[in-house]
XYZ file of C-alpha atoms in Angstrom:
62
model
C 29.501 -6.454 8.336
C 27.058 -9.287 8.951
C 25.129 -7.393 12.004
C 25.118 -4.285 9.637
C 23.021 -5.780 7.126
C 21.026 -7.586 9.724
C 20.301 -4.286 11.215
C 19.286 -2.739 7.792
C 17.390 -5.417 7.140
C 15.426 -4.954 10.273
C 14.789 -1.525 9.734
C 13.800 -1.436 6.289
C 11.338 -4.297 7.504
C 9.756 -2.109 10.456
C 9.909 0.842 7.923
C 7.960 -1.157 5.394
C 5.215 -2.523 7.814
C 4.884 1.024 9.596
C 4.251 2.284 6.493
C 1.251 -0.153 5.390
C -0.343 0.005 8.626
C -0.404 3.697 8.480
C -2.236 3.511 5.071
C -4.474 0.631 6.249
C -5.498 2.582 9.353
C -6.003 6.102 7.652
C -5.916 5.607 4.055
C -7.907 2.562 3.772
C -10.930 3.733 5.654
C -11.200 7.007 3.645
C -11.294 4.975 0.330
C -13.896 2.489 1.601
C -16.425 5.259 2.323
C -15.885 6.272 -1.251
C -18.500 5.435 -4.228
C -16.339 3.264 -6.790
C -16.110 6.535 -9.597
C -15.194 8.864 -6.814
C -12.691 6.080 -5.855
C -11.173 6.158 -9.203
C -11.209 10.078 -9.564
C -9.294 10.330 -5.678
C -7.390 7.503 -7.104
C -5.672 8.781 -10.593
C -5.163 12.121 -9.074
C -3.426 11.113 -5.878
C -1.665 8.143 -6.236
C 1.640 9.885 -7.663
C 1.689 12.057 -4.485
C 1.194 9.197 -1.999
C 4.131 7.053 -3.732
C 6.517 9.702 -3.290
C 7.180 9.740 0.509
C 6.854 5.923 0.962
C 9.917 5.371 -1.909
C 12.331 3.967 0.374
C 9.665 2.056 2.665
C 8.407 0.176 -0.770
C 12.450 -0.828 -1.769
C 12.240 -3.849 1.039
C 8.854 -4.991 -0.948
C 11.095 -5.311 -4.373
C-alpha cells in the first residue's frame, strides 16, 4: 500500500509539472506578445476551456 501511494504521488507530481511547463513554453509566450486589453479579452473568454483538461494535473496543487 505504501509504494502505491508513493507511486501516485509521483505521478500526479510529473503530471502537475508537465502540465505547467507546457503552458509556460506555449501558453506563456502567446500571452506576453499580447497588449494588456487584448490580454484580458483572450483571458475571460478562454480560461474556462484551458482549466478543463488540466483538472486532474491541478488536484496535486490543492
Amino acid at each position: 500500500m505504501k509504494n502505491t501511494i508513493s507511486i501516485i504521488a509521483i505521478l500526479s507530481i510529473g503530471a502537475f509539472a508537465g502540465n505547467m511547463i507546457n503552458i509556460g513554453l506555449s501558453h506563456a509566450m502567446y500571452w506576453q506578445s499580447l497588449e494588456p486589453l487584448d490580454f484580458m479579452k483572450f483571458f475571460k473568454i478562454d480560461f474556462p476551456l484551458l482549466l478543463q483538461p488540466t483538472a486532474a494535473t491541478l488536484l496535486p496543487a490543492f
